JSON list of C-alpha atoms and ligand atoms in Angstrom, two decimals:
[
{"chain": "A", "resi": 1, "resn": "MET", "atom": "CA", "xyz": [91.40, 169.66, 148.19]},
{"chain": "A", "resi": 2, "resn": "ASN", "atom": "CA", "xyz": [94.03, 167.29, 149.31]},
{"chain": "A", "resi": 3, "resn": "SER", "atom": "CA", "xyz": [97.44, 167.66, 150.73]},
{"chain": "A", "resi": 4, "resn": "MET", "atom": "CA", "xyz": [99.42, 164.93, 149.03]},
{"chain": "A", "resi": 5, "resn": "HIS", "atom": "CA", "xyz": [100.12, 166.33, 145.63]},
{"chain": "A", "resi": 6, "resn": "PHE", "atom": "CA", "xyz": [103.63, 166.92, 146.86]},
{"chain": "A", "resi": 7, "resn": "ILE", "atom": "CA", "xyz": [104.39, 163.19, 146.65]},
{"chain": "A", "resi": 8, "resn": "GLU", "atom": "CA", "xyz": [106.02, 163.10, 143.29]},
{"chain": "A", "resi": 9, "resn": "GLN", "atom": "CA", "xyz": [105.13, 160.45, 140.77]},
{"chain": "A", "resi": 10, "resn": "SER", "atom": "CA", "xyz": [108.46, 158.86, 140.01]},
{"chain": "A", "resi": 11, "resn": "PRO", "atom": "CA", "xyz": [109.92, 155.37, 139.62]},
{"chain": "A", "resi": 12, "resn": "GLU", "atom": "CA", "xyz": [110.86, 155.46, 143.31]},
{"chain": "A", "resi": 13, "resn": "THR", "atom": "CA", "xyz": [107.32, 156.22, 144.47]},
{"chain": "A", "resi": 14, "resn": "LYS", "atom": "CA", "xyz": [105.53, 154.07, 141.89]},
{"chain": "A", "resi": 15, "resn": "PRO", "atom": "CA", "xyz": [104.90, 151.22, 144.36]},
{"chain": "A", "resi": 16, "resn": "PHE", "atom": "CA", "xyz": [103.04, 153.67, 146.60]},
{"chain": "A", "resi": 17, "resn": "TRP", "atom": "CA", "xyz": [100.81, 154.91, 143.77]},
{"chain": "A", "resi": 18, "resn": "ASP", "atom": "CA", "xyz": [100.26, 151.43, 142.34]},
{"chain": "A", "resi": 19, "resn": "ALA", "atom": "CA", "xyz": [99.06, 150.21, 145.74]},
{"chain": "A", "resi": 20, "resn": "ALA", "atom": "CA", "xyz": [96.92, 153.31, 146.30]},
{"chain": "A", "resi": 21, "resn": "ALA", "atom": "CA", "xyz": [95.25, 152.76, 142.95]},
{"chain": "A", "resi": 22, "resn": "ILE", "atom": "CA", "xyz": [93.80, 149.51, 144.28]},
{"chain": "A", "resi": 23, "resn": "GLY", "atom": "CA", "xyz": [92.99, 150.89, 147.71]},
{"chain": "A", "resi": 24, "resn": "ARG", "atom": "CA", "xyz": [96.05, 149.59, 149.55]},
{"chain": "A", "resi": 25, "resn": "PHE", "atom": "CA", "xyz": [97.99, 151.87, 151.82]},
{"chain": "A", "resi": 26, "resn": "VAL", "atom": "CA", "xyz": [101.67, 150.98, 151.89]},
{"chain": "A", "resi": 27, "resn": "LEU", "atom": "CA", "xyz": [104.51, 152.63, 153.74]},
{"chain": "A", "resi": 28, "resn": "PRO", "atom": "CA", "xyz": [108.16, 152.73, 152.75]},
{"chain": "A", "resi": 29, "resn": "TRP", "atom": "CA", "xyz": [110.33, 150.63, 155.02]},
{"chain": "A", "resi": 30, "resn": "CYS", "atom": "CA", "xyz": [114.14, 150.68, 155.00]},
{"chain": "A", "resi": 31, "resn": "ARG", "atom": "CA", "xyz": [115.97, 147.35, 154.74]},
{"chain": "A", "resi": 32, "resn": "ASP", "atom": "CA", "xyz": [119.14, 148.87, 156.21]},
{"chain": "A", "resi": 33, "resn": "CYS", "atom": "CA", "xyz": [117.90, 150.67, 159.32]},
{"chain": "A", "resi": 34, "resn": "HIS", "atom": "CA", "xyz": [114.59, 148.80, 159.64]},
{"chain": "A", "resi": 35, "resn": "ARG", "atom": "CA", "xyz": [112.54, 151.94, 160.05]},
{"chain": "A", "resi": 36, "resn": "THR", "atom": "CA", "xyz": [109.41, 153.20, 158.38]},
{"chain": "A", "resi": 37, "resn": "HIS", "atom": "CA", "xyz": [109.36, 156.69, 157.01]},
{"chain": "A", "resi": 38, "resn": "TRP", "atom": "CA", "xyz": [107.08, 159.15, 155.31]},
{"chain": "A", "resi": 39, "resn": "TYR", "atom": "CA", "xyz": [106.76, 160.53, 152.69]},
{"chain": "A", "resi": 40, "resn": "PRO", "atom": "CA", "xyz": [107.60, 158.07, 149.92]},
{"chain": "A", "resi": 41, "resn": "ARG", "atom": "CA", "xyz": [110.87, 158.90, 148.24]},
{"chain": "A", "resi": 42, "resn": "GLY", "atom": "CA", "xyz": [113.89, 157.28, 146.68]},
{"chain": "A", "resi": 43, "resn": "SER", "atom": "CA", "xyz": [116.11, 157.05, 149.74]},
{"chain": "A", "resi": 44, "resn": "CYS", "atom": "CA", "xyz": [115.68, 156.61, 153.47]},
{"chain": "A", "resi": 45, "resn": "PRO", "atom": "CA", "xyz": [115.64, 159.95, 155.36]},
{"chain": "A", "resi": 46, "resn": "HIS", "atom": "CA", "xyz": [117.22, 158.25, 158.39]},
{"chain": "A", "resi": 47, "resn": "CYS", "atom": "CA", "xyz": [120.24, 156.57, 156.79]},
{"chain": "A", "resi": 48, "resn": "SER", "atom": "CA", "xyz": [120.15, 157.49, 153.07]},
{"chain": "A", "resi": 49, "resn": "SER", "atom": "CA", "xyz": [119.83, 153.86, 152.04]},
{"chain": "A", "resi": 50, "resn": "THR", "atom": "CA", "xyz": [118.06, 153.24, 148.75]},
{"chain": "A", "resi": 51, "resn": "LYS", "atom": "CA", "xyz": [116.97, 149.73, 149.79]},
{"chain": "A", "resi": 52, "resn": "ILE", "atom": "CA", "xyz": [113.31, 150.50, 150.32]},
{"chain": "A", "resi": 53, "resn": "ASP", "atom": "CA", "xyz": [110.61, 147.88, 150.79]},
{"chain": "A", "resi": 54, "resn": "TRP", "atom": "CA", "xyz": [106.90, 148.56, 150.92]},
{"chain": "A", "resi": 55, "resn": "ARG", "atom": "CA", "xyz": [104.82, 147.29, 153.78]},
{"chain": "A", "resi": 56, "resn": "ASP", "atom": "CA", "xyz": [101.06, 147.20, 154.07]},
{"chain": "A", "resi": 57, "resn": "SER", "atom": "CA", "xyz": [99.72, 149.54, 156.70]},
{"chain": "A", "resi": 58, "resn": "GLU", "atom": "CA", "xyz": [96.38, 149.21, 158.43]},
{"chain": "A", "resi": 59, "resn": "GLY", "atom": "CA", "xyz": [96.29, 152.98, 158.18]},
{"chain": "A", "resi": 60, "resn": "LYS", "atom": "CA", "xyz": [95.45, 153.38, 161.82]},
{"chain": "A", "resi": 61, "resn": "GLY", "atom": "CA", "xyz": [96.66, 156.25, 163.91]},
{"chain": "A", "resi": 62, "resn": "GLU", "atom": "CA", "xyz": [95.57, 159.27, 165.81]},
{"chain": "A", "resi": 63, "resn": "ILE", "atom": "CA", "xyz": [95.26, 162.99, 165.25]},
{"chain": "A", "resi": 64, "resn": "HIS", "atom": "CA", "xyz": [98.51, 164.69, 166.20]},
{"chain": "A", "resi": 65, "resn": "ALA", "atom": "CA", "xyz": [97.44, 168.21, 165.22]},
{"chain": "A", "resi": 66, "resn": "PHE", "atom": "CA", "xyz": [94.73, 169.62, 163.01]},
{"chain": "A", "resi": 67, "resn": "SER", "atom": "CA", "xyz": [93.21, 172.79, 161.65]},
{"chain": "A", "resi": 68, "resn": "VAL", "atom": "CA", "xyz": [89.81, 173.52, 160.17]},
{"chain": "A", "resi": 69, "resn": "ASN", "atom": "CA", "xyz": [89.65, 175.56, 157.01]},
{"chain": "A", "resi": 70, "resn": "ARG", "atom": "CA", "xyz": [86.28, 177.30, 156.73]},
{"chain": "A", "resi": 71, "resn": "ARG", "atom": "CA", "xyz": [86.84, 179.03, 153.43]},
{"chain": "A", "resi": 72, "resn": "GLY", "atom": "CA", "xyz": [85.07, 177.48, 150.51]},
{"chain": "A", "resi": 73, "resn": "ARG", "atom": "CA", "xyz": [81.81, 175.58, 150.30]},
{"chain": "A", "resi": 74, "resn": "ALA", "atom": "CA", "xyz": [82.30, 173.22, 153.21]},
{"chain": "A", "resi": 75, "resn": "PRO", "atom": "CA", "xyz": [84.83, 173.24, 156.01]},
{"chain": "A", "resi": 76, "resn": "TYR", "atom": "CA", "xyz": [87.63, 170.76, 155.61]},
{"chain": "A", "resi": 77, "resn": "VAL", "atom": "CA", "xyz": [90.09, 169.45, 158.10]},
{"chain": "A", "resi": 78, "resn": "LEU", "atom": "CA", "xyz": [93.81, 169.38, 157.51]},
{"chain": "A", "resi": 79, "resn": "ALA", "atom": "CA", "xyz": [95.52, 167.10, 160.00]},
{"chain": "A", "resi": 80, "resn": "TYR", "atom": "CA", "xyz": [98.81, 165.61, 160.97]},
{"chain": "A", "resi": 81, "resn": "VAL", "atom": "CA", "xyz": [98.08, 161.97, 161.71]},
{"chain": "A", "resi": 82, "resn": "ALA", "atom": "CA", "xyz": [100.52, 159.94, 163.78]},
{"chain": "A", "resi": 83, "resn": "LEU", "atom": "CA", "xyz": [100.37, 156.42, 162.33]},
{"chain": "A", "resi": 84, "resn": "ASN", "atom": "CA", "xyz": [100.72, 153.41, 164.60]},
{"chain": "A", "resi": 85, "resn": "GLU", "atom": "CA", "xyz": [103.87, 152.56, 162.60]},
{"chain": "A", "resi": 86, "resn": "GLY", "atom": "CA", "xyz": [105.48, 155.84, 163.68]},
{"chain": "A", "resi": 87, "resn": "PRO", "atom": "CA", "xyz": [105.45, 158.31, 160.80]},
{"chain": "A", "resi": 88, "resn": "ILE", "atom": "CA", "xyz": [103.38, 161.46, 161.02]},
{"chain": "A", "resi": 89, "resn": "ILE", "atom": "CA", "xyz": [101.61, 162.26, 157.80]},
{"chain": "A", "resi": 90, "resn": "LEU", "atom": "CA", "xyz": [99.79, 165.34, 156.60]},
{"chain": "A", "resi": 91, "resn": "SER", "atom": "CA", "xyz": [96.37, 164.56, 155.18]},
{"chain": "A", "resi": 92, "resn": "ASN", "atom": "CA", "xyz": [92.70, 165.40, 155.52]},
{"chain": "A", "resi": 93, "resn": "VAL", "atom": "CA", "xyz": [90.12, 164.10, 157.97]},
{"chain": "A", "resi": 94, "resn": "ILE", "atom": "CA", "xyz": [86.87, 163.66, 156.07]},
{"chain": "A", "resi": 95, "resn": "ASP", "atom": "CA", "xyz": [83.22, 163.09, 156.94]},
{"chain": "A", "resi": 96, "resn": "ALA", "atom": "CA", "xyz": [83.76, 164.42, 160.44]},
{"chain": "A", "resi": 97, "resn": "ASP", "atom": "CA", "xyz": [82.15, 167.21, 162.41]},
{"chain": "A", "resi": 98, "resn": "PRO", "atom": "CA", "xyz": [85.12, 169.56, 162.85]},
{"chain": "A", "resi": 99, "resn": "THR", "atom": "CA", "xyz": [83.83, 170.69, 166.23]},
{"chain": "A", "resi": 100, "resn": "ALA", "atom": "CA", "xyz": [83.95, 167.11, 167.49]},
{"chain": "A", "resi": 101, "resn": "LEU", "atom": "CA", "xyz": [87.61, 166.53, 166.62]},
{"chain": "A", "resi": 102, "resn": "SER", "atom": "CA", "xyz": [90.40, 166.62, 169.15]},
{"chain": "A", "resi": 103, "resn": "ILE", "atom": "CA", "xyz": [94.05, 165.74, 169.47]},
{"chain": "A", "resi": 104, "resn": "GLY", "atom": "CA", "xyz": [94.38, 162.01, 170.04]},
{"chain": "A", "resi": 105, "resn": "ARG", "atom": "CA", "xyz": [91.20, 161.01, 168.20]},
{"chain": "A", "resi": 106, "resn": "LYS", "atom": "CA", "xyz": [91.65, 157.62, 166.55]},
{"chain": "A", "resi": 107, "resn": "VAL", "atom": "CA", "xyz": [91.48, 157.70, 162.78]},
{"chain": "A", "resi": 108, "resn": "LYS", "atom": "CA", "xyz": [91.85, 155.25, 159.93]},
{"chain": "A", "resi": 109, "resn": "ALA", "atom": "CA", "xyz": [92.96, 155.71, 156.35]},
{"chain": "A", "resi": 110, "resn": "VAL", "atom": "CA", "xyz": [90.45, 155.44, 153.53]},
{"chain": "A", "resi": 111, "resn": "PHE", "atom": "CA", "xyz": [90.73, 155.92, 149.81]},
{"chain": "A", "resi": 112, "resn": "LYS", "atom": "CA", "xyz": [88.01, 157.95, 148.16]},
{"chain": "A", "resi": 113, "resn": "PRO", "atom": "CA", "xyz": [88.94, 158.23, 144.51]},
{"chain": "A", "resi": 114, "resn": "ALA", "atom": "CA", "xyz": [87.91, 161.53, 142.97]},
{"chain": "A", "resi": 115, "resn": "PRO", "atom": "CA", "xyz": [87.93, 162.29, 139.25]},
{"chain": "A", "resi": 116, "resn": "GLY", "atom": "CA", "xyz": [91.15, 163.85, 138.11]},
{"chain": "A", "resi": 117, "resn": "GLN", "atom": "CA", "xyz": [92.95, 163.31, 141.40]},
{"chain": "A", "resi": 118, "resn": "PRO", "atom": "CA", "xyz": [95.50, 160.70, 142.34]},
{"chain": "A", "resi": 119, "resn": "PRO", "atom": "CA", "xyz": [94.22, 158.21, 144.93]},
{"chain": "A", "resi": 120, "resn": "VAL", "atom": "CA", "xyz": [95.57, 159.40, 148.26]},
{"chain": "A", "resi": 121, "resn": "PRO", "atom": "CA", "xyz": [94.92, 158.13, 151.75]},
{"chain": "A", "resi": 122, "resn": "LEU", "atom": "CA", "xyz": [92.46, 160.32, 153.64]},
{"chain": "A", "resi": 123, "resn": "PHE", "atom": "CA", "xyz": [91.36, 159.69, 157.19]},
{"chain": "A", "resi": 124, "resn": "GLU", "atom": "CA", "xyz": [88.06, 159.01, 158.90]},
{"chain": "A", "resi": 125, "resn": "VAL", "atom": "CA", "xyz": [87.34, 159.00, 162.60]},
{"chain": "A", "resi": 126, "resn": "ARG", "atom": "CA", "xyz": [86.94, 155.44, 163.88]},
{"chain": "B", "resi": 201, "resn": "ZN", "atom": "ZN1", "xyz": [117.28, 153.63, 156.62]}
]
């Protein structure tokens, strides 16, 4: 289960997927307004510019909000993670005891490729 299938695979988002395929987490950065945004798309949500660069992210941030889904075989954690660069992204926190999580916990992006799924950044507690 992951929450990033909504990032379309298109020429505009190809740099994101190409980087993810080799375990790099990159964020779109606008050359006109000099801001980072999420999610990857063809134009800047702040100023509509299409001049998008891609910048490496350390993938560090903290839990902004989260919920634990206990249906299914094992509980999984859906979380909004506030990245140090600013954007808030919806993803999953993995390998964590859900009862030990809290708002503000520091997390870091990891890629855990799974068969048949696109490589997406997930988060681990750090
Ligand atoms: Zn912009």
